Each structure stands twice: as structure tokens, then as C-alpha cells.
Short mmCIF file of C-alpha atoms and ligand atoms in Angstrom, two decimals:
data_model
loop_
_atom_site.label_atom_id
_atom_site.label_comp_id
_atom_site.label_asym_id
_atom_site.label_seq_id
_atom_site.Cartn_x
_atom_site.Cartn_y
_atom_site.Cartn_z
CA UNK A 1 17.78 -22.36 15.49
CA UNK A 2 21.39 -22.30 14.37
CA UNK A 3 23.37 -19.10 14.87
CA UNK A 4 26.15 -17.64 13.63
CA UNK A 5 28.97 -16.51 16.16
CA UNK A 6 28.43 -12.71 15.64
CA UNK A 7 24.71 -13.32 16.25
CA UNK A 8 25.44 -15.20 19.44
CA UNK A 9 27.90 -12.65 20.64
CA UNK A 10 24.98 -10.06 19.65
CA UNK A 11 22.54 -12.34 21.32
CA UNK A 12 24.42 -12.51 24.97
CA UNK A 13 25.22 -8.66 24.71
CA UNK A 14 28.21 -8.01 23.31
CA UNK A 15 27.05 -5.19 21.11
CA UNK A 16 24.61 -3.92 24.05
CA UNK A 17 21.58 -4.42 25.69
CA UNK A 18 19.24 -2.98 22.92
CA UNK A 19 20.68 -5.46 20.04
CA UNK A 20 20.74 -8.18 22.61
CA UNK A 21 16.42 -7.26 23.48
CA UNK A 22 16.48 -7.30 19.55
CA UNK A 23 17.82 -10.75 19.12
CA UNK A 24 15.61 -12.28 22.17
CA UNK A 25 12.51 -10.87 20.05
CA UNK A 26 14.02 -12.39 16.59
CA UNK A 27 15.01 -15.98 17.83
CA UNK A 28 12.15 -16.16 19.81
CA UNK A 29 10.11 -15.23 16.46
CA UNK A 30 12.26 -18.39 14.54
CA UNK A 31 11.62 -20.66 17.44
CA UNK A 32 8.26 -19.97 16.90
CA UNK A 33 8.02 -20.39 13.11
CA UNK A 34 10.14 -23.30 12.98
CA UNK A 35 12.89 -21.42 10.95
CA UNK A 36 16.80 -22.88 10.79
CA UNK A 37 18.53 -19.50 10.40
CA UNK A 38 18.56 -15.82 10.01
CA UNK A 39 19.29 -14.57 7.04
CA UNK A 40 19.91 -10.50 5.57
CA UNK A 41 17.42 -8.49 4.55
CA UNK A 42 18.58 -5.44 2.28
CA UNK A 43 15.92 -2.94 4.24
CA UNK A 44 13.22 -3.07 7.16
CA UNK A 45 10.18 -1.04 6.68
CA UNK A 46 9.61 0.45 10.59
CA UNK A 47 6.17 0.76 12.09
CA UNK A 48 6.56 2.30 15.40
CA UNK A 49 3.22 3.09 17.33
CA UNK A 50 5.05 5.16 19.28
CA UNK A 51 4.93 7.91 17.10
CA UNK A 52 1.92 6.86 15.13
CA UNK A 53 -0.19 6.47 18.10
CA UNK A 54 -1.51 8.88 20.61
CA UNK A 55 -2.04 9.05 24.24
CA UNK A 56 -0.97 5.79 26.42
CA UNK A 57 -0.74 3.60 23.26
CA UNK A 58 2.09 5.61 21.83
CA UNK A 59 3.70 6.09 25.39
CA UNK A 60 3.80 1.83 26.02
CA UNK A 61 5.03 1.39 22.00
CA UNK A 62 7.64 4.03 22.94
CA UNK A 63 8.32 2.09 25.96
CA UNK A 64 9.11 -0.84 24.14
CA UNK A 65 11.52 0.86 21.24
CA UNK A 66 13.80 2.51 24.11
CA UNK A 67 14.16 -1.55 24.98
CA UNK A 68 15.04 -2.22 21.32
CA UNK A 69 17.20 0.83 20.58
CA UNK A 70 18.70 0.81 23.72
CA UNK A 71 23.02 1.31 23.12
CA UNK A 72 22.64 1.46 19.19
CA UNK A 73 24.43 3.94 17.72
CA UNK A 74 23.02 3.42 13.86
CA UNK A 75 20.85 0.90 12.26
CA UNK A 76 22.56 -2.01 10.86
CA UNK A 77 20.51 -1.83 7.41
CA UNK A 78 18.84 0.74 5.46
CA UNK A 79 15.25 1.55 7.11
CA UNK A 80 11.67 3.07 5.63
CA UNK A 81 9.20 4.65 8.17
CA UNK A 82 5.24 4.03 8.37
CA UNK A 83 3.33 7.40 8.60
CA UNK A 84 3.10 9.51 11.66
CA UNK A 85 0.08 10.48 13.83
CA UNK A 86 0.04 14.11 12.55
CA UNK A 87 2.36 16.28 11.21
CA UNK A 88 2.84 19.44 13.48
CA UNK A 89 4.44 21.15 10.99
CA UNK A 90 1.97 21.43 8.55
CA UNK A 91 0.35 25.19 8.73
CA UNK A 92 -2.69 24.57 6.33
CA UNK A 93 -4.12 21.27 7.93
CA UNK A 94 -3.69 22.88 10.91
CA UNK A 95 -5.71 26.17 9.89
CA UNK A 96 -8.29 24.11 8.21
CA UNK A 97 -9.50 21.91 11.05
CA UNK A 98 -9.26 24.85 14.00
CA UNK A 99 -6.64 22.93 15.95
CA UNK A 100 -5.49 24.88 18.86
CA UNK A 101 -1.98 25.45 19.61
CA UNK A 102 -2.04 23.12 22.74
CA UNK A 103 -3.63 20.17 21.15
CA UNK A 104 -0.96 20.46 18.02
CA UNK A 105 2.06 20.78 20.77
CA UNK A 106 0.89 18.14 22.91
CA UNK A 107 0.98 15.71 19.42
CA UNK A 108 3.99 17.38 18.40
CA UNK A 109 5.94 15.88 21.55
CA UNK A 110 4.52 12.13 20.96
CA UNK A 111 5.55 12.16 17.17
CA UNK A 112 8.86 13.93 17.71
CA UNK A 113 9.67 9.97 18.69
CA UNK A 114 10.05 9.32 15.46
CA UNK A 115 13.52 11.81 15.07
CA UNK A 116 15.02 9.05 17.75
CA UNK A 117 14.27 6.50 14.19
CA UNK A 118 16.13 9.27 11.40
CA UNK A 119 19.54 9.58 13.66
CA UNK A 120 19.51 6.03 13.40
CA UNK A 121 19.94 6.07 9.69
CA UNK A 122 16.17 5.41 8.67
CA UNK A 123 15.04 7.15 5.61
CA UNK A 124 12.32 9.52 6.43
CA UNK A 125 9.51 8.04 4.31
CA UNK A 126 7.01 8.33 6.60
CA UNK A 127 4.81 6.53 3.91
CA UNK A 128 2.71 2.86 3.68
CA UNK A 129 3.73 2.83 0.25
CA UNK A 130 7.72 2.96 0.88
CA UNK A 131 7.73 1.11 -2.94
CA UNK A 132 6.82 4.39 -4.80
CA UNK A 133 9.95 5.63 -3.00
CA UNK A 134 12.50 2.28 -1.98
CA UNK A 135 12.35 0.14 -4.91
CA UNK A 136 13.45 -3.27 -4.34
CA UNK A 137 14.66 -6.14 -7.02
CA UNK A 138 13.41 -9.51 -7.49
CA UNK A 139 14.78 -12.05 -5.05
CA UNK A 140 15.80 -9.50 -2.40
CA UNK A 141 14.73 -10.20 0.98
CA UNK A 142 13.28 -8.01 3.31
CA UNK A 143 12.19 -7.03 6.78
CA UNK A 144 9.25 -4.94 7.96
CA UNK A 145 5.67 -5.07 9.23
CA UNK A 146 2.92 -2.29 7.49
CA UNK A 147 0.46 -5.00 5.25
CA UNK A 148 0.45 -2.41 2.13
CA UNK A 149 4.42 -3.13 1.94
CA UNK A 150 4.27 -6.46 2.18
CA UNK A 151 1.50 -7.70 -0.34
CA UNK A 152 3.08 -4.99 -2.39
CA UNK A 153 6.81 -5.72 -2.35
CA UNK A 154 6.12 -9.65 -2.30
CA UNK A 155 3.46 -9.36 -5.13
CA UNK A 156 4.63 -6.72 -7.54
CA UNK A 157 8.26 -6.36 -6.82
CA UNK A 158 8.55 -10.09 -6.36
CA UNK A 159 11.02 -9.40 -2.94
CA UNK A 160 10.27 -11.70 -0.14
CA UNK A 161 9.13 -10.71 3.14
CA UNK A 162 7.00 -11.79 5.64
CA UNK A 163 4.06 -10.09 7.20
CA UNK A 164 5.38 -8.99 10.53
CA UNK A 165 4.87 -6.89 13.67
CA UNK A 166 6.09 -3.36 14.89
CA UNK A 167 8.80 -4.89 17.33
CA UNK A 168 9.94 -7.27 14.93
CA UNK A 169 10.67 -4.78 12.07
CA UNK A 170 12.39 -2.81 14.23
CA UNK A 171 14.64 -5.49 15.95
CA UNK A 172 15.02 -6.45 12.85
CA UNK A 173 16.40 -2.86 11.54
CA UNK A 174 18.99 -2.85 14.96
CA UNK A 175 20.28 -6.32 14.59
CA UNK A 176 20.42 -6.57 10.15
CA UNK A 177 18.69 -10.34 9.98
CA UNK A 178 15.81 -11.39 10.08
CA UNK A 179 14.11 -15.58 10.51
CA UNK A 180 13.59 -17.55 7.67
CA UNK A 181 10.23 -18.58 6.94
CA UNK A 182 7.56 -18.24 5.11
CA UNK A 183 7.46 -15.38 2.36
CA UNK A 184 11.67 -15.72 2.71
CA UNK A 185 11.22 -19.46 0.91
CA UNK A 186 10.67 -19.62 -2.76
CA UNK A 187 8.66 -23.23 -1.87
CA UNK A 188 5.98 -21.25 0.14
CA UNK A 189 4.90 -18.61 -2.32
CA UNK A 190 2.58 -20.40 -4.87
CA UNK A 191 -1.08 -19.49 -4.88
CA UNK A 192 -3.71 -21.45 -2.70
CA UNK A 193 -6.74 -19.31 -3.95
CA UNK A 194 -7.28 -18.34 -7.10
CA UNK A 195 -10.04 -15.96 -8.11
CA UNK A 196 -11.27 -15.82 -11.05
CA UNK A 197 -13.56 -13.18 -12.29
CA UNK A 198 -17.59 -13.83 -13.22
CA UNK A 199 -17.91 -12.86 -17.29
CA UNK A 200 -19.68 -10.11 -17.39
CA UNK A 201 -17.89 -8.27 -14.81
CA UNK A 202 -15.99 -5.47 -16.90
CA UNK A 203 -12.58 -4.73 -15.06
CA UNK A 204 -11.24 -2.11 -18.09
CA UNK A 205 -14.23 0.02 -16.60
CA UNK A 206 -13.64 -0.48 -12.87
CA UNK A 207 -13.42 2.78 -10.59
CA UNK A 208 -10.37 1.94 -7.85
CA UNK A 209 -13.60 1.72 -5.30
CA UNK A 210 -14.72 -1.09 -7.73
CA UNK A 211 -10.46 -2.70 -7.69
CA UNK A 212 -10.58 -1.44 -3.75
CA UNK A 213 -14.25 -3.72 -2.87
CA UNK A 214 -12.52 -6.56 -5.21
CA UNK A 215 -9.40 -6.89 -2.84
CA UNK A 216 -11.55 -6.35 0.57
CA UNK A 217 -14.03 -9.56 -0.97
CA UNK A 218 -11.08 -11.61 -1.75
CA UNK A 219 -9.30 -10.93 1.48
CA UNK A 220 -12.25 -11.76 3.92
CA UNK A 221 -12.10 -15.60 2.08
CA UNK A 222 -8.48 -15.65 1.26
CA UNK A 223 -7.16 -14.85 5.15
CA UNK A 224 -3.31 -15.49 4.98
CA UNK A 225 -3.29 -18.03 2.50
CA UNK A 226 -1.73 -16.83 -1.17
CA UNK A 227 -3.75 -15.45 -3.66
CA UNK A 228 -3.77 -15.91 -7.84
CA UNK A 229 -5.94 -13.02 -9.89
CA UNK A 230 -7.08 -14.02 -13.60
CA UNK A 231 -9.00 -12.64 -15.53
CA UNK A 232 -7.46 -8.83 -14.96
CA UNK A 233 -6.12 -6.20 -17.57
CA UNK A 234 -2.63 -6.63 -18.24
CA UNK A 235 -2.27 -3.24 -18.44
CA UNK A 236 -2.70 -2.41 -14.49
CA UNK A 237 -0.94 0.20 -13.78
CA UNK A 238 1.30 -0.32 -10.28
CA UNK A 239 -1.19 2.43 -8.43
CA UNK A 240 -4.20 0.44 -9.51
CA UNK A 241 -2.22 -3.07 -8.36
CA UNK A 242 -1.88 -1.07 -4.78
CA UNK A 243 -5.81 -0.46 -4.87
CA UNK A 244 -6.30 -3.70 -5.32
CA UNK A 245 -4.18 -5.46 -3.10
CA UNK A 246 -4.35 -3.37 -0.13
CA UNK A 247 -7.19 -4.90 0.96
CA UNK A 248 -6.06 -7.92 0.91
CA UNK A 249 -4.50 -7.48 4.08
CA UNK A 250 -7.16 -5.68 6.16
CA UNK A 251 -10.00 -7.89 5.98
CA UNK A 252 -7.45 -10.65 6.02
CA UNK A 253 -3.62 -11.08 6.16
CA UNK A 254 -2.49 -11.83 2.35
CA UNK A 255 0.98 -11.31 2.20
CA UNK A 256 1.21 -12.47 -1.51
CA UNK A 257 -1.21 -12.22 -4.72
CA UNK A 258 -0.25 -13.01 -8.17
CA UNK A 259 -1.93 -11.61 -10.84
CA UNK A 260 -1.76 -13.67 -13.70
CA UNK A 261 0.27 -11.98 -16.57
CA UNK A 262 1.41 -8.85 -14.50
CA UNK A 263 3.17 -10.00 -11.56
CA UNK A 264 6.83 -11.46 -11.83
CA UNK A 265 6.31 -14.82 -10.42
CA UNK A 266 3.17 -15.58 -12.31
CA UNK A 267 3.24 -15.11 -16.27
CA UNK A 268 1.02 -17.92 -15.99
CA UNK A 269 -1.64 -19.26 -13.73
CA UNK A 270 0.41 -22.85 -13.78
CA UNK A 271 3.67 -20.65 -12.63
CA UNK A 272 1.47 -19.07 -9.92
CA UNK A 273 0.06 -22.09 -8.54
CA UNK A 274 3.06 -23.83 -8.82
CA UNK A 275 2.10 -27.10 -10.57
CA UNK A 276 -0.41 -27.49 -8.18
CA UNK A 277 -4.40 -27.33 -7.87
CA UNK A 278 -5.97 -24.54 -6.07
CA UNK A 279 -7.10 -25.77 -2.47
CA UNK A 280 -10.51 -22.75 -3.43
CA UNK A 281 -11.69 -21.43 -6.11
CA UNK A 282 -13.68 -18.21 -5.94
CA UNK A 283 -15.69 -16.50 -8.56
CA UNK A 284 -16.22 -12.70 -8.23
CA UNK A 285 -19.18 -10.97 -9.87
CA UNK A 286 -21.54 -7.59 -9.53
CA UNK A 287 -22.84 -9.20 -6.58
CA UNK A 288 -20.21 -9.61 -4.22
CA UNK A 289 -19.07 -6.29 -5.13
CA UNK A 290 -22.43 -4.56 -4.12
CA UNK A 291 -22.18 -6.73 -1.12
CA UNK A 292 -18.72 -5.32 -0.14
CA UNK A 293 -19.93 -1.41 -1.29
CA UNK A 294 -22.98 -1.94 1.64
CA UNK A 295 -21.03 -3.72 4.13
CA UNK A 296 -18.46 -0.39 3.91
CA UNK A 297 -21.19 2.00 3.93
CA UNK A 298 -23.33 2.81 7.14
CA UNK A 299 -24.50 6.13 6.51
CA UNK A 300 -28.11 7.08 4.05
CA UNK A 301 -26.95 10.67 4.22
CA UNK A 302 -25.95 11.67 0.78
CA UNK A 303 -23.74 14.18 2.13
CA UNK A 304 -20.25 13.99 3.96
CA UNK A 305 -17.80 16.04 6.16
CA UNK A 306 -14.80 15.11 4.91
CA UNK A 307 -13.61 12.84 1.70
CA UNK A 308 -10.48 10.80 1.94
CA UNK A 309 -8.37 9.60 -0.60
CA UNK A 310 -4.91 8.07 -0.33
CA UNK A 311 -5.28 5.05 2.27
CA UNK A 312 -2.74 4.05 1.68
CA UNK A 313 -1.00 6.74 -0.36
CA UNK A 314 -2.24 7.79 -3.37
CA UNK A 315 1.04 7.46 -6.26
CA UNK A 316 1.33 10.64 -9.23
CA UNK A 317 -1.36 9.00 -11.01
CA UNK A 318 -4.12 9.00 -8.86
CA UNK A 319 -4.20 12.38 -7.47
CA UNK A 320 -3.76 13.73 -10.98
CA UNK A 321 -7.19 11.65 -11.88
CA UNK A 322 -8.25 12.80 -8.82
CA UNK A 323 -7.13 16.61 -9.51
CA UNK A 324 -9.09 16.42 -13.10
CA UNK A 325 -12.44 15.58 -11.71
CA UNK A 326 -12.22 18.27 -9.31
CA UNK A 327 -11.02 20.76 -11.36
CA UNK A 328 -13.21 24.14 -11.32
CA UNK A 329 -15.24 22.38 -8.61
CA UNK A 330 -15.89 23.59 -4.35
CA UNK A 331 -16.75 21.85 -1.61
CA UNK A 332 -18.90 23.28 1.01
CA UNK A 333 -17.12 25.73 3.55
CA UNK A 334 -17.91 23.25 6.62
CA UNK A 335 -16.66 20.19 4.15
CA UNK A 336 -12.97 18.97 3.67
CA UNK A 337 -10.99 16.50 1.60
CA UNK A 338 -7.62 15.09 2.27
CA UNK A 339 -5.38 13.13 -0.28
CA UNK A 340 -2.47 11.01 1.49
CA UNK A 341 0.54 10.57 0.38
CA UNK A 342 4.59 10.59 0.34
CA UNK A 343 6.77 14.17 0.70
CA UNK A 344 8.27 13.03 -2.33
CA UNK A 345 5.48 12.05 -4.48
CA UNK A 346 4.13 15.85 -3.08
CA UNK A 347 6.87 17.57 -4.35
CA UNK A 348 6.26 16.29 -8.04
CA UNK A 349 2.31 17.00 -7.71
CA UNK A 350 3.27 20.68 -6.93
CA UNK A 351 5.46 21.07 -10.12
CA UNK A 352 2.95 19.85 -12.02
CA UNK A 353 -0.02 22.28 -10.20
CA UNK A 354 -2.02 19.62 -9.19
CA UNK A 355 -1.68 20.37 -5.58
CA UNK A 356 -2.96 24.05 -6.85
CA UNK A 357 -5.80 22.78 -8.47
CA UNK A 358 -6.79 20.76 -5.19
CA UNK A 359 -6.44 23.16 -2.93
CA UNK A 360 -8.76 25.67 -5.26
CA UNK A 361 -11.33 23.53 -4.73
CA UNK A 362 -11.25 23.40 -0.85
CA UNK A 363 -9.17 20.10 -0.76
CA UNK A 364 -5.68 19.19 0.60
CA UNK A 365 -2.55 17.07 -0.24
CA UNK A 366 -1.39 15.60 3.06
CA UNK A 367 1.89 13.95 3.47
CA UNK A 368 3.58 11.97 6.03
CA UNK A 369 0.37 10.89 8.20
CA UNK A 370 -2.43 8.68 7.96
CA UNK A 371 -5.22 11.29 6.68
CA UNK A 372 -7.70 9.79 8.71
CA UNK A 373 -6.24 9.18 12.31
CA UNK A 374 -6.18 12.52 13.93
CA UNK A 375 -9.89 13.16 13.83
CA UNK A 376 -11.03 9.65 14.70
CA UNK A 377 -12.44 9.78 18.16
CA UNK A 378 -10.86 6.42 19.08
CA UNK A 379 -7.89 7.94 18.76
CA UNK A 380 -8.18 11.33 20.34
CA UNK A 381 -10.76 13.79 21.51
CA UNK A 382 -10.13 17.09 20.50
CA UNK A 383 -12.57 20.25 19.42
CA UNK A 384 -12.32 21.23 15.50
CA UNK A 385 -13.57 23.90 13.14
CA UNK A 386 -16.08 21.49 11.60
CA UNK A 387 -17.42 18.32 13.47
CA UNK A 388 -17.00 15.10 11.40
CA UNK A 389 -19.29 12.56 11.49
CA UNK A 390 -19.57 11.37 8.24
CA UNK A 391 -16.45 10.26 5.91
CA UNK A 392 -16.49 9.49 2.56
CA UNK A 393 -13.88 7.48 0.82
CA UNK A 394 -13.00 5.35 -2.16
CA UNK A 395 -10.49 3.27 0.07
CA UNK A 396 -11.80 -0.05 1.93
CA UNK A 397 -9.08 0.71 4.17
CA UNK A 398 -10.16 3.96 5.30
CA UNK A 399 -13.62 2.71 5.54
CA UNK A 400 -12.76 0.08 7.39
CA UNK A 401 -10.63 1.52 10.16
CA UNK A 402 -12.13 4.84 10.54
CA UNK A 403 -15.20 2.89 10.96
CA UNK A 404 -13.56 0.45 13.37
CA UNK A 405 -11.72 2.48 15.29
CA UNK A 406 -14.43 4.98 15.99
CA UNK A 407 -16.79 2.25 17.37
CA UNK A 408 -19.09 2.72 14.66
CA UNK A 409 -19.38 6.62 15.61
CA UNK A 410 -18.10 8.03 12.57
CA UNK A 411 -20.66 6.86 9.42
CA UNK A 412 -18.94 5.57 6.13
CA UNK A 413 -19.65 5.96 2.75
CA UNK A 414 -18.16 4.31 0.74
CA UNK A 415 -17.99 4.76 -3.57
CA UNK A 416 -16.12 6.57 -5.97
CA UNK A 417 -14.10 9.72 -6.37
CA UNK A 418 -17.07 11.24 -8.04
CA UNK A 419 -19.45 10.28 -5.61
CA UNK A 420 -16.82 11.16 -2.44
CA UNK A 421 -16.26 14.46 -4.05
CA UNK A 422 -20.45 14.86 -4.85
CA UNK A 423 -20.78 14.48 -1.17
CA UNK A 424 -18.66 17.18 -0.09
CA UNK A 425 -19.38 19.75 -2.84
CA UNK A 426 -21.37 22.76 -2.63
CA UNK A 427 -24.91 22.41 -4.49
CA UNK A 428 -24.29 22.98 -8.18
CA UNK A 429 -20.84 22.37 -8.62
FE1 F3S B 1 -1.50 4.14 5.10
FE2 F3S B 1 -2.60 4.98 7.27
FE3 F3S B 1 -4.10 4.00 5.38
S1 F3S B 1 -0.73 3.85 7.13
S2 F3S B 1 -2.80 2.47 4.52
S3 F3S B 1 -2.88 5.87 5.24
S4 F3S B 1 -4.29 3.55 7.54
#
């Protein structure tokens, strides 16, 4: 691929050995992918498993970085972070699951990696949903791997990015460029699916479980081809698109849905598709839905040990929905809910005493972190207050990794706020 002379000079090591690693990993990526050039993204969204993993994982990610970051002084464009393992600093979560002091200090030293990432320059987001916080224009390229961002900023922002890796974002992040291919082409983004919904489906009524099992159906056909919703309210609010298009990127690798009449390439399905015909068609009704809601759920128990909410983080609007239905409730004293999300987003929930009203009712607001990570024994093994066994969530994501990554250890189930929240409440509330 053809570079310029400052990216050769960065390329044989001019700038030091941890730009040059970078540029071996990004024209090795354009060989690959058949792109002519690097071009320059405005941000890269970082996902470093070094310090959101634990144990041996995070030590060989970590590995890696020190080869990236190796001789750089300061990122060479602005940078978002993905989540952490846990967050050491926070007292409650701490208190509520009966974490001893060892356990938190040994996890303190792995995510303390991520400091090495904020003298850098990167913005300490620490969030999968960097768009509530970085907004991004139309047109802008970006860098940055973390499959929330990307169906996200591609879809609703209309930004163009493709759906990368851990190293790539990162090298990306040291070195300012990025390949282009793919999302970075305007003549790659129309729609090869388009899903249409079955009549009687009502989407103004939909729970985000019911937008959630939508996306996770759509993804498992779609893989990484491009996606075009019709049939869906125009008024969908940007934490509703999230809820719906996460998905698409867990049970397969969507970097980019339209929804027709919402999104800012497609005001129409003919803008969406491009001119063309759609190489599949899919119709969505109660059925698939039901299918996805029993494929997520492997538990009969109706009750739960812990609800999550916020995979990935939940925006204002959702924990204040979620705040109102649990208002003057309690869970059970050996029960626990968790609501991800971003410091930020945190700091406006407490003004408004919605993080008071959750934590009356037994629950938490968790920021930084995946909510779902530190307890998963495929992650770590470590004695709490309360054994979990059984999560409930209204997030396919959640259901899916937590299920996943425990082996199939830790039982799902999988439904609404309401029903998450019935789960974990104490008998008459
Ligand atoms: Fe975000 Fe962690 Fe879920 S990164 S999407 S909260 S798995």
C-alpha cells in the first residue's frame, strides 16, 4: 500500500520502536484488506484486555501494549477507553459483594494498566458507549475496536469506522491513521439485508428486551453483512437505537444498520440500499422473538441472584425508566442489581436522585466496568457475600456472555426490567 514519507520514516523507526510495532500491525492490516492508503481518523476508541482482563489474559494483552506504546510520549489523536475489569475504588460494590481486601488489591494492580492509556492523552471514558460522551459528525472517520461503538457511530452518527481489534485501535491511537477499507468507503455502506417487520408485531409497545431479542435475531442471519430496519418508530430514541443494535454485533459482526427514516444515511429504504436489491430479505414476527427470549434463557427458576442492566451502558433515559419501576420497591438481602454505565452519565443520575432511589431499593449504579465480569467464574474465582448462580437481565449481551463465558455455569434469564427486578425482589414488593 502506498505510504506517505512521514509514515515510512514512522514505519522504519524514526519516531521509535513502539510507533514503528504500530505501523507493522497497521500495514500489515491494509495488506490484508486490500486498502491503497491510510488515512486520519479524528479519535480511536481503545480496548485494551490488559486492563479489562484478569489473570494471564490481561498479563499477555499487557504484554503486547508495552510493544505498541513502547517510546511514545502522547497519543497522536484524541482516544476513548472500553470499561475496566473492576473498579477498586468503588467502596459500595465492594461492601456489597464481601470482597476481601486481597482479592480487590490483587485486581487493583492489573487495572492500574489502564493509567499507562490516560498519560497518553486518552480520555478516561472507560465506557462501550463512548457516543453518549465523544460525539462524532457525519463523514468523520474513525478508529477503534468495541462492536457497541462501531454499529453505533457508523449507524446513528453516520462516522465511518471499521470493526476492528484491540491491537489495532491502539496502534492506531500511537501512530494517528488508520487503513482504508471497508466502513472508511462511502461505496461499501449500503444495506445487504433488510428486515422488515411481520404486521402484527407492535414495536410502539416493545420492552428494550423485546428491541434487545430483535437485534440478537437479526444479527445471527445478518453476520457482517449491512443491515436496513423498516418498519420501526421514527421516534426511537438514541438509547433505544443502542438496545437495538448492540446485538447486532454479538451474535454476529454488523458494523452498520440503517433504520429507515431515523438514521442519516437512510431517509429512505432506496437511500439505504443504495439503488440496489437486497441480496435477503428477513421478516421478523412474535415468533422469532420467543425463539430468541428461550435461546437466552436457561434457567426455570423464577428467582435470580443478581439483575443486570446496562450491557452496554445504560444512557439518562433508561436508568430513570429503570429508577421509576423500582421506586418504593426491595430486593431480597442475598439479591443484587447492578446498572452500568459512564462516570459522566452517573454524575447527572445523582443530581437528579435517581441513583438514591436505586440504591433504596438494594440496587447499584456502577460505572467504569463491565457489571457482569468480575463475578463470572470464567473470569476469576473468588469467594463473595452471596453466591451467584443465576443472572437476570434485559440485555442479550449480558445474557450472552455471562452465559458464555461461564461455560454454561451461571443460568440466564432473560426478559424485562419488570420481570429482572420480580426476580430479585423480596415477596410482596
Ligand atoms: Fe459494555 Fe461490558 Fe457489556 S463492555 S457492552 S458492559 S460486555
Amino acid at each position: 500500500m502506498y505510504l506517505t514519507k512521514e509514515e515510512e520514516r514512522m514505519l522504519e523507526g524514526e519516531f521509535g520502536s513502539g510507533v514503528a510495532y504500530s505501523m507493522r500491525v497497521l500495514t500489515k492490516l491494509g495488506d490484508a484488506m486490500d486498502a491503497e492508503r491510510m488515512i486520519k481518523p479524528v479519535s480511536s476508541h481503545i480496548v485494551s484486555l490488559g486492563y479489562q482482563g484478569y489473570g494471564d489474559l490481561a498479563k499477555w494483552c499487557k504484554d503486547l501494549d508495552e510493544k505498541m506504546l513502547d517510546d511514545v510520549k502522547q497519543f497522536r489523536i484524541s482516544a476513548t477507553t472500553n470499561p475496566k475489569f473492576f473498579k477498586p475504588e468503588d467502596k459500595k460494590l465492594i461492601e456489597k459483594f464481601g470482597m476481601s481486601s486481597s482479592t480487590v488489591e490483587e485486581i487493583r494492580e492489573g487495572v492500574n494498566w489502564s493509567k499507562k492509556f490516560e498519560d497518553l492523552g486518552a480520555i478516561p471514558a472507560y465506557t462501550c458507549t463512548p457516543f453518549f460522551v465523544y460525539p462524532i459528525r457525519k463523514g468523520e472517520h474513525l478508529a477503534g475496536a468495541e462492536s457497541v461503538a462501531v454499529v453505533m457511530y457508523n449507524s446513528i452518527y453516520g462516522a465511518m469506522l471499521n470493526r476492528e481489534t484491540g491491537p489495532t485501535a491502539l496502534s492506531s491511537a500511537v501512530t494517528g491513521i488508520t487503513p482504508e477499507f471497508g466502513m472508511h468507503k462511502p461505496e461499501n455502506r449500503y444495506a445487504r439485508v433488510q428486515v422488515d417487520l411481520d404486521k402484527a408485531l407492535k414495536p410502539k409497545e416493545f420492552t428494550r428486551a423485546d428491541y434487545s431479542a430483535l437485534g440478537y435475531y437479526v444479527g445471527k442471519i445478518a453476520m457482517d453483512r449491512n443491515v436496513v430496519f423498516t418498519g420501526l418508530p421514527k421516534d426511537m430514541s438514541v438509547g433505544l437505537l443502542k438496545t437495538l443494535l448492540a446485538p447486532l454485533g454479538v451474535s454476529g459482526a454488523v458494523m452498520l444498520a440503517h433504520v429507515v427514516g431515523v438514521t442519516p444515511e437512510a431517509p429512505t429504504l432506496d437511500d439505504a440500499l443504495m439503488g440496489r436489491k437486497p441480496e435477503e430479505k428477513i421478516e421478523v414476527g412474535k415468533e422469532q422473538l420467543e425463539e430468541m427470549y428461550g435461546m437466552l434463557t436457561t434457567t426455570t427458576e423464577d428467582k435470580a441472584d443478581i439483575a443486570i442492566f446496562g450491557c452496554p451502558h445504560a444512557p439518562l433515559e433508561e436508568i430513570n425508566e429503570i429508577s421509576q419501576l423500582v421506586n418504593g420497591k426491595k430486593i431480597r438481602d442475598d439479591a443484587s442489581f447492578l446498572i452500568g454505565t459512564a462516570e459522566p452519565i452517573k454524575v447527572l443520575a445523582d443530581r437528579m436522585g435517581l441513583t438514591n432511589t436505586i440504591e433504596k431499593c438494594g440496587g447499584l449504579i456502577v460505572t467504569d466496568i463491565c457489571p457482569h465480569l468480575f463475578f463470572n467464574p470464567g473470569f476469576i474465582d473468588i469467594e463473595l457475600k452471596h453466591s451467584i448462580n443465576t443472572v437476570a437481565t434485559d440485555c442479550t449481551k449480558c445474557a450472552h456472555y455471562v452465559s458464555g463465558f461461564s461455560g454454561g455455569k451461571i443460568k440466564m434469564k432473560y426478559g424485562s426490567v419488570e420481570s429482572c427486578i420480580n426476580a430479585i425482589a423480596k415477596r410482596g414488593d
